Amino acid sequence: MEVRQSLLAKNDRLAERNRGFFQARGLLVLNVVSSPGSGKTLLLQETLRGLASRLKAGVIVGDLATDNDAQRLRASGAPVVQITTGTICHLDAEMVARAVKQLDLNGLELLIVENVGNLVCPASFDLGEDLRVVLWSVTEGEDKPLKYPPMFQGADVVIVSKSDLTQACGCDRELALSNLRRVAPRARIFETSAKTGQGMEAWREFLIEKRKEIAARDPLLST
Amino acid sequence: MEVRQSLLAKNDRLAERNRGFFQARGLLVLNVVSSPGSGKTLLLQETLRGLASRLKAGVIVGDLATDNDAQRLRASGAPVVQITTGTICHLDAEMVARAVKQLDLNGLELLIVENVGNLVCPASFDLGEDLRVVLWSVTEGEDKPLKYPPMFQGADVVIVSKSDLTQACGCDRELALSNLRRVAPRARIFETSAKTGQGMEAWREFLIEKRKEIAARDPLLST
């Protein structure tokens, strides 16, 4: 337990260093987390495609194995750095700092970190992001926010994904939203389908607005 | 890293003790793992309902929070013990040993351990089970076995769940099966839908056969 505490304290320090670095560059940084298969990569592909000329984005993507996701995201034209974690179940601040060094940051406005698919462990590891974005897909069951509270409690944004499958899955939308609001009362919620485009433009506009706020804020003195 | 190695070595010893205990009782023991929302609980509900008088089963269920799953499983009439892990992302052998003490083992033939929903961390923690059962739902994308190899490589059984949604999700069944066979070549694969009943009886018959093998084997000398 002590070892774990000390590891987390070290990570928290490195995350704050990342945060200062990102602030100095005027970057809006997202930490995108979810279960495996919630649709993170497709959501990000469609986010990038639609943002195109409006917000210049780069991506860091973490996976135990394969560079499938990195390849899919590269097709958008955005610079993508892959972190292969092997058996490690989350990204940490140091991995992100190393990956950032491989990115050309000139002109970059948005940095998206796609975390390893895991609804538990990444909750404990701050990466220095501005917003923690948690995806929950309608195929996963309405009870998941209640069953995995640490991740949802820390969410700034919750993206409901695969909304086009709501009926096919027999998902009770009202119950799901009520559970989300109960566990993540301060989170902004977007209901989306990357397949049909539903809700995607609202999410992109939110990012553009957030990046404006970031660019206008007083570095190091804002919270 | 050394701390992690020593933790795992301790867990491995306790898991072997569990294994000896289970062998002496003639119990078939499953460790059921998957992402959150792959349908473990519904699969187990339908497994128990269909086994009824044919195999006497008990359940240990792990969750970060809530006893939703335990309550759902109790409705089957089987004895259920809940392990609430808080922020811990997996079950370990010691947690299972403690939970077993709370079960009435008299006449029990099958012990199902439903692990925390996590496709990464439980892969490293032997519980003393006979079979590791990995669920993969068709809603998660065909690439998941390749992206989360440690869990699938250790699978004795892979259950494809939510097969009724294959078309709605645009899941490429052949590609998924080929990926599963590549990463988990020794695993027995069952394609199921707990909702429609598809494949469920084959899975139940497999359990009945396995339990017969277990009951007939020479305790402590079999592998």
Tab-separated table of C-alpha atoms in Angstrom:
chain	number	residue	atom	x	y	z
A	1	MET	CA	0.000	0.000	0.000
A	2	GLU	CA	2.838	2.381	0.886
A	3	VAL	CA	4.592	1.528	-2.353
A	4	ARG	CA	1.400	2.295	-4.237
A	5	GLN	CA	0.998	5.622	-2.408
A	6	SER	CA	4.543	6.613	-3.232
A	7	LEU	CA	4.112	5.621	-6.897
A	8	LEU	CA	0.959	7.730	-7.097
A	9	ALA	CA	2.636	10.708	-5.389
A	10	LYS	CA	5.465	10.524	-7.934
A	11	ASN	CA	2.950	10.341	-10.757
A	12	ASP	CA	1.029	13.328	-9.381
A	13	ARG	CA	4.197	15.454	-9.396
A	14	LEU	CA	5.070	14.490	-12.959
A	15	ALA	CA	1.467	15.140	-14.006
A	16	GLU	CA	1.658	18.691	-12.626
A	17	ARG	CA	4.870	19.228	-14.582
A	18	ASN	CA	3.059	18.045	-17.728
A	19	ARG	CA	0.193	20.405	-16.869
A	20	GLY	CA	2.538	23.390	-16.630
A	21	PHE	CA	4.174	22.439	-19.915
A	22	PHE	CA	0.820	22.114	-21.668
A	23	GLN	CA	-0.343	25.474	-20.227
A	24	ALA	CA	2.752	27.206	-21.554
A	25	ARG	CA	1.977	25.838	-25.015
A	26	GLY	CA	-1.709	26.828	-24.865
A	27	LEU	CA	-2.706	23.213	-25.470
A	28	LEU	CA	-6.112	21.789	-24.561
A	29	VAL	CA	-5.355	18.243	-23.352
A	30	LEU	CA	-7.864	15.389	-23.072
A	31	ASN	CA	-7.418	12.070	-21.274
A	32	VAL	CA	-9.893	9.738	-22.977
A	33	VAL	CA	-10.755	6.614	-20.988
A	34	SER	CA	-13.279	3.778	-21.156
A	35	SER	CA	-13.746	0.022	-21.201
A	36	PRO	CA	-12.224	-1.843	-24.122
A	37	GLY	CA	-14.593	-1.603	-27.068
A	38	SER	CA	-16.576	1.483	-26.031
A	39	GLY	CA	-15.656	3.142	-29.306
A	40	LYS	CA	-12.844	5.537	-28.304
A	41	THR	CA	-10.930	5.232	-31.553
A	42	LEU	CA	-13.918	5.666	-33.866
A	43	LEU	CA	-15.112	8.641	-31.809
A	44	LEU	CA	-11.664	10.231	-32.104
A	45	GLN	CA	-11.428	9.516	-35.831
A	46	GLU	CA	-14.739	11.285	-36.389
A	47	THR	CA	-13.795	14.096	-33.994
A	48	LEU	CA	-10.575	14.754	-35.909
A	49	ARG	CA	-12.230	14.461	-39.327
A	50	GLY	CA	-14.856	17.025	-38.382
A	51	LEU	CA	-12.442	19.432	-36.687
A	52	ALA	CA	-10.065	19.452	-39.663
A	53	SER	CA	-9.170	23.081	-40.291
A	54	ARG	CA	-10.841	24.411	-37.131
A	55	LEU	CA	-8.519	22.998	-34.464
A	56	LYS	CA	-5.072	21.521	-35.039
A	57	ALA	CA	-4.856	18.269	-33.098
A	58	GLY	CA	-2.281	15.653	-32.195
A	59	VAL	CA	-2.849	12.270	-30.586
A	60	ILE	CA	-1.037	9.989	-28.134
A	61	VAL	CA	-2.497	6.515	-28.040
A	62	GLY	CA	-1.825	3.779	-25.492
A	63	ASP	CA	-2.352	0.054	-26.025
A	64	LEU	CA	-1.046	-3.158	-24.499
A	65	ALA	CA	-0.275	-4.483	-27.973
A	66	THR	CA	-0.709	-3.640	-31.700
A	67	ASP	CA	-0.644	-0.207	-33.325
A	68	ASN	CA	-4.089	-0.692	-34.900
A	69	ASP	CA	-5.554	2.399	-33.250
A	70	ALA	CA	-2.545	4.592	-34.088
A	71	GLN	CA	-2.837	3.565	-37.730
A	72	ARG	CA	-6.554	4.315	-37.820
A	73	LEU	CA	-6.001	7.748	-36.264
A	74	ARG	CA	-3.073	8.598	-38.551
A	75	ALA	CA	-5.418	8.318	-41.511
A	76	SER	CA	-6.993	11.577	-40.268
A	77	GLY	CA	-3.751	13.398	-41.063
A	78	ALA	CA	-3.093	14.270	-37.402
A	79	PRO	CA	0.296	13.390	-35.908
A	80	VAL	CA	-0.017	10.280	-33.746
A	81	VAL	CA	2.440	8.805	-31.233
A	82	GLN	CA	1.902	5.232	-30.071
A	83	ILE	CA	2.720	4.039	-26.534
A	84	THR	CA	2.860	0.247	-26.262
A	85	THR	CA	2.434	-0.672	-22.589
A	86	GLY	CA	2.951	-4.457	-22.753
A	87	THR	CA	1.188	-5.700	-19.644
A	88	ILE	CA	0.715	-2.286	-17.974
A	89	CYS	CA	-2.946	-1.482	-17.573
A	90	HIS	CA	-2.864	2.346	-17.786
A	91	LEU	CA	-0.848	5.299	-19.044
A	92	ASP	CA	1.080	7.362	-16.514
A	93	ALA	CA	2.402	10.929	-16.577
A	94	GLU	CA	5.952	9.868	-17.410
A	95	MET	CA	4.884	7.810	-20.441
A	96	VAL	CA	2.934	10.814	-21.703
A	97	ALA	CA	5.896	13.174	-21.151
A	98	ARG	CA	8.122	10.865	-23.213
A	99	ALA	CA	5.537	10.603	-25.975
A	100	VAL	CA	5.061	14.395	-26.104
A	101	LYS	CA	8.759	14.742	-26.973
A	102	GLN	CA	8.091	12.793	-30.166
A	103	LEU	CA	5.324	15.163	-31.292
A	104	ASP	CA	5.842	18.320	-33.328
A	105	LEU	CA	3.966	20.791	-31.101
A	106	ASN	CA	4.246	23.789	-33.432
A	107	GLY	CA	0.787	25.163	-34.013
A	108	LEU	CA	-0.855	22.338	-32.087
A	109	GLU	CA	-3.981	23.408	-30.179
A	110	LEU	CA	-5.492	20.127	-29.008
A	111	LEU	CA	-3.708	17.066	-27.633
A	112	ILE	CA	-5.832	13.951	-27.269
A	113	VAL	CA	-4.495	11.109	-25.128
A	114	GLU	CA	-6.344	7.865	-25.803
A	115	ASN	CA	-5.707	5.743	-22.722
A	116	VAL	CA	-5.574	1.942	-22.468
A	117	GLY	CA	-9.064	0.404	-22.475
A	118	ASN	CA	-9.732	-0.085	-18.752
A	119	LEU	CA	-12.533	1.363	-16.651
A	120	VAL	CA	-10.646	0.958	-13.357
A	121	CYS	CA	-6.900	1.599	-13.201
A	122	PRO	CA	-6.463	4.788	-15.283
A	123	ALA	CA	-8.714	6.542	-12.724
A	124	SER	CA	-5.742	6.787	-10.315
A	125	PHE	CA	-3.254	8.254	-12.785
A	126	ASP	CA	-3.414	11.969	-13.552
A	127	LEU	CA	-1.645	12.662	-16.854
A	128	GLY	CA	-1.701	16.476	-16.548
A	129	GLU	CA	-4.816	16.745	-18.729
A	130	ASP	CA	-7.370	19.560	-18.691
A	131	LEU	CA	-10.339	17.259	-19.124
A	132	ARG	CA	-10.930	13.636	-18.311
A	133	VAL	CA	-13.317	12.315	-20.926
A	134	VAL	CA	-15.037	9.033	-20.017
A	135	LEU	CA	-16.845	7.076	-22.719
A	136	TRP	CA	-19.725	4.805	-21.819
A	137	SER	CA	-21.403	2.892	-24.640
A	138	VAL	CA	-25.106	2.029	-24.569
A	139	THR	CA	-24.165	-1.642	-25.129
A	140	GLU	CA	-22.513	-1.878	-21.686
A	141	GLY	CA	-25.558	-1.708	-19.428
A	142	GLU	CA	-27.054	1.204	-17.506
A	143	ASP	CA	-25.494	0.123	-14.192
A	144	LYS	CA	-21.850	0.681	-15.149
A	145	PRO	CA	-21.491	4.210	-13.679
A	146	LEU	CA	-22.642	2.820	-10.308
A	147	LYS	CA	-20.361	-0.212	-10.517
A	148	TYR	CA	-17.200	1.690	-11.525
A	149	PRO	CA	-17.552	4.920	-9.538
A	150	PRO	CA	-13.909	6.088	-9.291
A	151	MET	CA	-13.601	6.619	-13.032
A	152	PHE	CA	-16.955	8.366	-13.439
A	153	GLN	CA	-16.565	10.511	-10.304
A	154	GLY	CA	-13.456	12.054	-11.846
A	155	ALA	CA	-15.042	12.730	-15.233
A	156	ASP	CA	-15.215	16.262	-16.663
A	157	VAL	CA	-17.030	14.972	-19.719
A	158	VAL	CA	-19.028	11.788	-20.253
A	159	ILE	CA	-19.590	10.740	-23.834
A	160	VAL	CA	-22.411	8.290	-24.359
A	161	SER	CA	-21.285	6.343	-27.436
A	162	LYS	CA	-23.033	4.019	-29.915
A	163	SER	CA	-26.360	5.778	-29.290
A	164	ASP	CA	-27.613	4.333	-32.579
A	165	LEU	CA	-27.683	0.927	-30.821
A	166	THR	CA	-29.862	2.101	-27.896
A	167	GLN	CA	-32.965	0.266	-29.083
A	168	ALA	CA	-31.196	-2.843	-30.409
A	169	CYS	CA	-29.563	-3.305	-26.961
A	170	GLY	CA	-32.715	-2.588	-25.026
A	171	CYS	CA	-30.848	0.182	-23.215
A	172	ASP	CA	-32.989	2.327	-20.892
A	173	ARG	CA	-31.695	5.776	-21.829
A	174	GLU	CA	-33.358	7.661	-18.954
A	175	LEU	CA	-32.012	5.241	-16.352
A	176	ALA	CA	-28.523	5.454	-17.841
A	177	LEU	CA	-28.537	9.266	-17.815
A	178	SER	CA	-29.874	9.338	-14.283
A	179	ASN	CA	-27.091	6.956	-13.118
A	180	LEU	CA	-24.474	9.069	-14.905
A	181	ARG	CA	-25.741	12.279	-13.285
A	182	ARG	CA	-25.766	10.610	-9.874
A	183	VAL	CA	-22.113	9.482	-10.057
A	184	ALA	CA	-20.729	12.314	-12.182
A	185	PRO	CA	-22.859	15.354	-11.254
A	186	ARG	CA	-20.335	17.915	-12.517
A	187	ALA	CA	-19.666	16.209	-15.865
A	188	ARG	CA	-20.917	17.576	-19.173
A	189	ILE	CA	-22.727	14.756	-20.999
A	190	PHE	CA	-22.801	14.284	-24.790
A	191	GLU	CA	-24.948	11.595	-26.382
A	192	THR	CA	-23.282	10.538	-29.602
A	193	SER	CA	-23.033	8.058	-32.415
A	194	ALA	CA	-19.805	8.268	-34.369
A	195	LYS	CA	-21.493	6.045	-36.947
A	196	THR	CA	-24.486	8.283	-37.687
A	197	GLY	CA	-22.877	11.573	-36.624
A	198	GLN	CA	-25.470	12.212	-33.900
A	199	GLY	CA	-24.172	14.644	-31.279
A	200	MET	CA	-20.712	14.839	-32.832
A	201	GLU	CA	-20.834	18.479	-33.865
A	202	ALA	CA	-21.922	19.600	-30.370
A	203	TRP	CA	-18.914	17.739	-28.955
A	204	ARG	CA	-16.553	19.347	-31.504
A	205	GLU	CA	-17.918	22.829	-30.775
A	206	PHE	CA	-17.415	22.210	-27.065
A	207	LEU	CA	-13.734	21.424	-27.757
A	208	ILE	CA	-13.297	24.582	-29.827
A	209	GLU	CA	-14.836	26.682	-27.032
A	210	LYS	CA	-12.719	25.007	-24.347
A	211	ARG	CA	-9.560	25.602	-26.344
A	212	LYS	CA	-10.481	29.308	-26.618
A	213	GLU	CA	-10.816	29.475	-22.814
A	214	ILE	CA	-7.454	27.746	-22.415
A	215	ALA	CA	-5.722	30.099	-24.819
A	216	ALA	CA	-7.175	33.135	-23.000
A	217	ARG	CA	-6.340	32.047	-19.454
A	218	ASP	CA	-3.450	33.251	-17.336
A	219	PRO	CA	-0.885	30.468	-17.430
A	220	LEU	CA	0.144	28.964	-14.075
A	221	LEU	CA	-2.423	31.020	-12.157
A	222	SER	CA	-5.622	29.376	-13.316
A	223	THR	CA	-7.082	26.279	-11.717
B	1	MET	CA	8.746	-4.246	-10.259
B	2	GLU	CA	10.262	-6.440	-7.518
B	3	VAL	CA	7.337	-5.641	-5.243
B	4	ARG	CA	4.968	-6.650	-8.018
B	5	GLN	CA	6.890	-9.916	-8.585
B	6	SER	CA	6.754	-10.761	-4.916
B	7	LEU	CA	3.025	-9.960	-4.723
B	8	LEU	CA	2.386	-12.227	-7.697
B	9	ALA	CA	4.523	-15.024	-6.228
B	10	LYS	CA	2.523	-14.818	-2.992
B	11	ASN	CA	-0.726	-14.895	-4.964
B	12	ASP	CA	0.470	-17.919	-6.952
B	13	ARG	CA	1.132	-19.860	-3.752
B	14	LEU	CA	-2.268	-19.020	-2.306
B	15	ALA	CA	-3.909	-19.920	-5.623
B	16	GLU	CA	-2.308	-23.382	-5.513
B	17	ARG	CA	-3.631	-23.838	-2.002
B	18	ASN	CA	-7.108	-22.914	-3.253
B	19	ARG	CA	-6.644	-25.388	-6.114
B	20	GLY	CA	-5.822	-28.224	-3.715
B	21	PHE	CA	-8.820	-27.341	-1.564
B	22	PHE	CA	-11.152	-27.286	-4.574
B	23	GLN	CA	-9.748	-30.634	-5.801
B	24	ALA	CA	-10.410	-32.247	-2.453
B	25	ARG	CA	-14.032	-31.098	-2.655
B	26	GLY	CA	-14.455	-32.296	-6.261
B	27	LEU	CA	-15.452	-28.760	-7.304
B	28	LEU	CA	-15.233	-27.470	-10.874
B	29	VAL	CA	-14.110	-23.847	-10.510
B	30	LEU	CA	-14.448	-21.116	-13.153
B	31	ASN	CA	-12.773	-17.689	-13.179
B	32	VAL	CA	-15.019	-15.576	-15.415
B	33	VAL	CA	-13.392	-12.408	-16.765
B	34	SER	CA	-14.151	-9.721	-19.347
B	35	SER	CA	-14.487	-5.993	-19.975
B	36	PRO	CA	-17.208	-4.201	-18.050
B	37	GLY	CA	-20.499	-4.706	-19.842
B	38	SER	CA	-19.648	-7.857	-21.817
B	39	GLY	CA	-22.605	-9.600	-20.245
B	40	LYS	CA	-21.002	-11.800	-17.561
B	41	THR	CA	-23.877	-11.542	-15.108
B	42	LEU	CA	-26.662	-12.247	-17.605
B	43	LEU	CA	-24.677	-15.179	-19.021
B	44	LEU	CA	-24.263	-16.587	-15.505
B	45	GLN	CA	-27.925	-16.036	-14.647
B	46	GLU	CA	-28.952	-18.019	-17.723
B	47	THR	CA	-26.276	-20.653	-17.088
B	48	LEU	CA	-27.564	-21.218	-13.549
B	49	ARG	CA	-31.221	-21.181	-14.578
B	50	GLY	CA	-30.595	-23.853	-17.220
B	51	LEU	CA	-28.370	-26.036	-15.025
B	52	ALA	CA	-30.900	-26.077	-12.178
B	53	SER	CA	-31.141	-29.681	-11.011
B	54	ARG	CA	-28.265	-30.947	-13.162
B	55	LEU	CA	-25.308	-29.279	-11.399
B	56	LYS	CA	-25.338	-27.655	-7.979
B	57	ALA	CA	-23.592	-24.309	-8.278
B	58	GLY	CA	-22.382	-21.505	-6.021
B	59	VAL	CA	-21.112	-18.087	-7.025
B	60	ILE	CA	-18.509	-15.601	-5.792
B	61	VAL	CA	-18.878	-12.189	-7.402
B	62	GLY	CA	-16.386	-9.308	-7.314
B	63	ASP	CA	-17.221	-5.654	-7.896
B	64	LEU	CA	-15.679	-2.288	-7.040
B	65	ALA	CA	-19.039	-1.088	-5.716
B	66	THR	CA	-22.713	-2.144	-5.447
B	67	ASP	CA	-24.091	-5.647	-4.956
B	68	ASN	CA	-26.288	-5.428	-8.073
B	69	ASP	CA	-24.740	-8.511	-9.657
B	70	ALA	CA	-24.914	-10.563	-6.462
B	71	GLN	CA	-28.618	-9.734	-6.128
B	72	ARG	CA	-29.316	-10.685	-9.748
B	73	LEU	CA	-27.488	-14.007	-9.309
B	74	ARG	CA	-29.162	-14.807	-5.987
B	75	ALA	CA	-32.503	-14.803	-7.778
B	76	SER	CA	-31.376	-18.088	-9.406
B	77	GLY	CA	-31.488	-19.755	-5.986
B	78	ALA	CA	-27.728	-20.421	-5.949
B	79	PRO	CA	-25.716	-19.289	-2.907
B	80	VAL	CA	-23.822	-16.097	-3.760
B	81	VAL	CA	-21.011	-14.361	-1.871
B	82	GLN	CA	-20.158	-10.770	-2.757
B	83	ILE	CA	-16.605	-9.369	-2.635
B	84	THR	CA	-16.529	-5.568	-2.718
B	85	THR	CA	-13.045	-4.510	-3.845
B	86	GLY	CA	-13.349	-0.708	-3.485
B	87	THR	CA	-10.647	0.583	-5.839
B	88	ILE	CA	-8.897	-2.762	-6.425
B	89	CYS	CA	-9.113	-3.760	-10.064
B	90	HIS	CA	-9.091	-7.567	-9.777
B	91	LEU	CA	-9.815	-10.476	-7.442
B	92	ASP	CA	-6.871	-12.321	-5.906
B	93	ALA	CA	-6.496	-15.789	-4.433
B	94	GLU	CA	-6.744	-14.590	-0.844
B	95	MET	CA	-10.021	-12.732	-1.439
B	96	VAL	CA	-11.441	-15.892	-3.003
B	97	ALA	CA	-10.245	-18.049	-0.081
B	98	ARG	CA	-12.005	-15.736	2.379
B	99	ALA	CA	-15.194	-15.742	0.315
B	100	VAL	CA	-15.186	-19.556	0.045
B	101	LYS	CA	-15.372	-19.757	3.853
B	102	GLN	CA	-18.727	-17.994	3.684
B	103	LEU	CA	-20.198	-20.562	1.270
B	104	ASP	CA	-21.910	-23.778	2.288
B	105	LEU	CA	-19.923	-26.247	0.164
B	106	ASN	CA	-21.995	-29.312	0.989
B	107	GLY	CA	-23.091	-30.922	-2.263
B	108	LEU	CA	-21.660	-28.090	-4.335
B	109	GLU	CA	-20.267	-29.243	-7.695
B	110	LEU	CA	-19.576	-26.001	-9.547
B	111	LEU	CA	-18.093	-22.789	-8.173
B	112	ILE	CA	-18.291	-19.767	-10.474
B	113	VAL	CA	-16.112	-16.763	-9.667
B	114	GLU	CA	-17.275	-13.651	-11.524
B	115	ASN	CA	-14.250	-11.351	-11.538
B	116	VAL	CA	-14.197	-7.531	-11.627
B	117	GLY	CA	-14.882	-6.200	-15.152
B	118	ASN	CA	-11.373	-5.572	-16.462
B	119	LEU	CA	-9.728	-7.068	-19.536
B	120	VAL	CA	-6.189	-6.394	-18.285
B	121	CYS	CA	-5.334	-6.830	-14.606
B	122	PRO	CA	-7.125	-10.079	-13.645
B	123	ALA	CA	-4.920	-11.837	-16.241
B	124	SER	CA	-2.011	-11.813	-13.750
B	125	PHE	CA	-3.918	-13.254	-10.780
B	126	ASP	CA	-4.483	-17.008	-10.630
B	127	LEU	CA	-7.377	-17.759	-8.276
B	128	GLY	CA	-6.876	-21.536	-8.221
B	129	GLU	CA	-9.546	-22.083	-10.866
B	130	ASP	CA	-9.805	-25.038	-13.251
B	131	LEU	CA	-10.891	-22.922	-16.192
B	132	ARG	CA	-10.391	-19.297	-17.087
B	133	VAL	CA	-13.469	-18.235	-19.027
B	134	VAL	CA	-13.058	-15.014	-21.040
B	135	LEU	CA	-16.143	-13.282	-22.413
B	136	TRP	CA	-15.894	-11.157	-25.526
B	137	SER	CA	-19.069	-9.462	-26.749
B	138	VAL	CA	-19.698	-8.785	-30.442
B	139	THR	CA	-20.292	-5.111	-29.589
B	140	GLU	CA	-16.630	-4.622	-28.589
B	141	GLY	CA	-14.945	-4.857	-31.986
B	142	GLU	CA	-13.151	-7.755	-33.663
B	143	ASP	CA	-9.674	-6.448	-32.766
B	144	LYS	CA	-9.946	-6.830	-28.979
B	145	PRO	CA	-8.240	-10.267	-28.734
B	146	LEU	CA	-5.205	-8.803	-30.540
B	147	LYS	CA	-5.170	-5.653	-28.390
B	148	TYR	CA	-5.516	-7.416	-25.008
B	149	PRO	CA	-3.434	-10.571	-25.577
B	150	PRO	CA	-2.486	-11.520	-21.980
B	151	MET	CA	-6.078	-12.209	-20.994
B	152	PHE	CA	-6.972	-14.146	-24.151
B	153	GLN	CA	-3.710	-16.132	-24.213
B	154	GLY	CA	-4.570	-17.565	-20.809
B	155	ALA	CA	-8.154	-18.481	-21.733
B	156	ASP	CA	-9.378	-22.075	-21.493
B	157	VAL	CA	-12.790	-21.028	-22.774
B	158	VAL	CA	-13.836	-17.986	-24.793
B	159	ILE	CA	-17.515	-17.140	-24.758
B	160	VAL	CA	-18.667	-14.881	-27.539
B	161	SER	CA	-21.593	-13.021	-25.982
B	162	LYS	CA	-24.483	-10.909	-27.347
B	163	SER	CA	-24.344	-12.828	-30.649
B	164	ASP	CA	-27.894	-11.599	-31.365
B	165	LEU	CA	-26.365	-8.133	-31.914
B	166	THR	CA	-23.790	-9.284	-34.531
B	167	GLN	CA	-25.624	-7.684	-37.438
B	168	ALA	CA	-26.770	-4.533	-35.620
B	169	CYS	CA	-23.138	-3.829	-34.660
B	170	GLY	CA	-21.749	-4.637	-38.064
B	171	CYS	CA	-19.476	-7.205	-36.416
B	172	ASP	CA	-17.450	-9.348	-38.850
B	173	ARG	CA	-17.952	-12.771	-37.245
B	174	GLU	CA	-15.328	-14.606	-39.305
B	175	LEU	CA	-12.666	-11.999	-38.562
B	176	ALA	CA	-13.498	-12.087	-34.856
B	177	LEU	CA	-13.275	-15.889	-34.691
B	178	SER	CA	-10.019	-15.872	-36.626
B	179	ASN	CA	-8.524	-13.289	-34.219
B	180	LEU	CA	-9.704	-15.327	-31.237
B	181	ARG	CA	-8.164	-18.528	-32.617
B	182	ARG	CA	-4.899	-16.713	-33.312
B	183	VAL	CA	-4.493	-15.387	-29.760
B	184	ALA	CA	-6.198	-18.223	-27.888
B	185	PRO	CA	-5.488	-21.327	-30.008
B	186	ARG	CA	-6.144	-23.810	-27.190
B	187	ALA	CA	-9.399	-22.232	-25.996
B	188	ARG	CA	-12.777	-23.830	-26.555
B	189	ILE	CA	-15.056	-21.201	-28.154
B	190	PHE	CA	-18.806	-20.901	-27.561
B	191	GLU	CA	-20.911	-18.416	-29.522
B	192	THR	CA	-23.837	-17.418	-27.350
B	193	SER	CA	-26.694	-15.066	-26.717
B	194	ALA	CA	-28.039	-15.195	-23.185
B	195	LYS	CA	-30.994	-13.182	-24.483
B	196	THR	CA	-32.134	-15.629	-27.209
B	197	GLY	CA	-30.599	-18.764	-25.646
B	198	GLN	CA	-28.353	-19.416	-28.664
B	199	GLY	CA	-25.384	-21.631	-27.745
B	200	MET	CA	-26.312	-21.704	-24.059
B	201	GLU	CA	-27.144	-25.400	-23.820
B	202	ALA	CA	-23.844	-26.421	-25.470
B	203	TRP	CA	-22.032	-24.343	-22.840
B	204	ARG	CA	-24.029	-25.927	-19.999
B	205	GLU	CA	-23.360	-29.448	-21.314
B	206	PHE	CA	-19.665	-28.617	-21.514
B	207	LEU	CA	-19.726	-27.670	-17.811
B	208	ILE	CA	-21.520	-30.892	-16.870
B	209	GLU	CA	-18.925	-32.944	-18.788
B	210	LYS	CA	-16.013	-31.033	-17.259
B	211	ARG	CA	-17.365	-31.546	-13.788
B	212	LYS	CA	-17.592	-35.308	-14.473
B	213	GLU	CA	-13.906	-35.323	-15.466
B	214	ILE	CA	-13.012	-33.406	-12.310
B	215	ALA	CA	-14.952	-35.779	-10.073
B	216	ALA	CA	-13.254	-38.792	-11.696
B	217	ARG	CA	-9.693	-37.518	-11.514
B	218	ASP	CA	-7.051	-38.465	-9.008
B	219	PRO	CA	-6.853	-35.521	-6.576
B	220	LEU	CA	-3.462	-33.816	-6.268
B	221	LEU	CA	-1.893	-35.939	-9.042
B	222	SER	CA	-3.720	-34.529	-12.055
B	223	THR	CA	-2.559	-31.452	-13.947
